[in-house]
Amino acid sequence: MTSFHEFIHMGGFAFYVWTSYAIFALIFAWNVFQPLFHQRRVRERLARRSRGMPR
Amino acid sequence: MTPTRRRRLIFAVLLIGGIGTAVALGAYAFRQNLFYFYSPTQVAEGDAPPNHPFRIGGLVEKGSLKRNGMTVHFMVTDTAKSVPVVYTGILPDLFREGQGIVAEGHLNRSGVFVASRVLAKHDSTYMPPEVARALKRAHAREAAAARTKAAEAGAARTKAAEAGAR
Amino acid sequence: MKRVQRGEVAIPTSITRRLWAFFHRLASPRYFYELAGKLVPWLGWGTVLLLAAGLYGGLWFAPADYQQGDAYRIIFIHVPAAWMSLFVYVLMAGAGFIGLVWRIKIADVVAKTCAPIGASFAFLTLCTGSLWGKPMWGTYWVWDARLTSELILLFLYLGYIALESAIEDRRTAARASSVLALVGVVNIPIIHYSVDWWHTLHQGPTVFKLGGPSISLDMLVPLLLMTLAFKLFFFTMLLVRARTEVLEREANSAWVRETVTSQ
């Protein structure tokens, strides 16, 4: 790669290359955020439960 | 129906559906398509199904490619046997002489494979174009060197024969 | 109390005994939870660095291919994703096996948390392969042995997830799904060797084969960087998921109640 235009253009295969990388980014993002949100939900649920429970 | 039960039901259906599909696909793929394509040798030996569409795979023989508008004629070869192929339509970018291809279609009475679809098979080698060109040049040089050597050896033999005759 | 435990395992001298002691401690949910919590940031930042290097190398630095031009750049996500989809499955089945035989809770947790990540890798493999197949082969999909067996791998992951979550009782769920995972292991060598055993449209192996890799070094290095990035990413997210799972499973123990209410 020598120029930004060349980089975007991907020798005419821009659609295939960039769609692949977009799916990759989405899947990685899902893999990061889904467990983090899930963990927060679980912690909140358990915290509520254990506050209502005698120690 | 309680939400838990409905959830279980949905999961059970998904599970059965999923496994069913997987097994069906597996059976389909591994019975009929265990070999995704037949080689020209297999076709020549009559292994390919007669009166049935099938796929043939091999290399496009060098020097055999003839274009006639949208129709192309070429030989597909596995270096042992070759089968003539005719195809009308759009070819993949990688299609060229010497390239591995897979063609779908059937054999006609005169032994020509009439393709309805042509797919390109690419090799598992990756390198920059400069390296590929350099390799090609090196091969050409080697071949030329081998030819000169053979010619020299031939000339030497003739000389020796002449000397012997004298 | 933790002090005393540490003192106890510090006594054995040989390395094997120490390793055993480590595994025994690892099997304790609390120790696992704490150790995983310490490892996650390191693995996470390692992933970020390796991904940055791999993406720069693959998308900018590496030259175009002599046959496929720039389309081959899909390799830098397709191949690591494919390798990982197999690796994660083997790990899942292995953990499931340990859970089945030795009834170690952490093994069940690891097996369960492998599944969604592995499924996402298999899905990514199929999507990117399809997008690579269209410009190069001339088709998005063919039913050849390699593509079909990878699709079956995705179904195995989904079947595992469905089965695991359909059964209420955790132990029964773990047992049943581990059996499914173990049955599915047959598919792994089929995927790997499909290109050698049968005629396929998919090409043969590039990196792991006799005579060494047939890929130029400035393409191989980004590929290996991306593979390492995928591996680190997997372990990071595995630990994050496993920690949540441990909290849920140990919800009634004192340390979990302390942990969740302290923040």
JSON list of C-alpha atoms in Angstrom, two decimals, chain A residues 6 13 15 18 24-25 27 29 44-45 48-51 53 55:
[
{"chain": "A", "resi": 6, "resn": "GLU", "atom": "CA", "xyz": [-5.22, 2.53, -2.76]},
{"chain": "A", "resi": 13, "resn": "PHE", "atom": "CA", "xyz": [-12.03, -5.82, -4.06]},
{"chain": "A", "resi": 15, "resn": "PHE", "atom": "CA", "xyz": [-16.58, -4.54, -1.10]},
{"chain": "A", "resi": 18, "resn": "TRP", "atom": "CA", "xyz": [-14.16, -4.25, 3.88]},
{"chain": "A", "resi": 24, "resn": "PHE", "atom": "CA", "xyz": [-14.98, -9.17, 12.06]},
{"chain": "A", "resi": 25, "resn": "ALA", "atom": "CA", "xyz": [-15.29, -5.86, 13.96]},
{"chain": "A", "resi": 27, "resn": "ILE", "atom": "CA", "xyz": [-18.29, -10.01, 16.07]},
{"chain": "A", "resi": 29, "resn": "ALA", "atom": "CA", "xyz": [-17.48, -6.00, 19.60]},
{"chain": "A", "resi": 44, "resn": "GLU", "atom": "CA", "xyz": [-26.79, -6.41, 40.30]},
{"chain": "A", "resi": 45, "resn": "ARG", "atom": "CA", "xyz": [-29.16, -9.36, 40.65]},
{"chain": "A", "resi": 48, "resn": "ARG", "atom": "CA", "xyz": [-30.10, -7.35, 45.40]},
{"chain": "A", "resi": 49, "resn": "ARG", "atom": "CA", "xyz": [-30.60, -10.93, 46.48]},
{"chain": "A", "resi": 50, "resn": "SER", "atom": "CA", "xyz": [-27.84, -11.01, 49.04]},
{"chain": "A", "resi": 51, "resn": "ARG", "atom": "CA", "xyz": [-28.98, -7.71, 50.57]},
{"chain": "A", "resi": 53, "resn": "MET", "atom": "CA", "xyz": [-30.77, -12.34, 52.68]},
{"chain": "A", "resi": 55, "resn": "ARG", "atom": "CA", "xyz": [-25.71, -12.80, 56.39]}
]
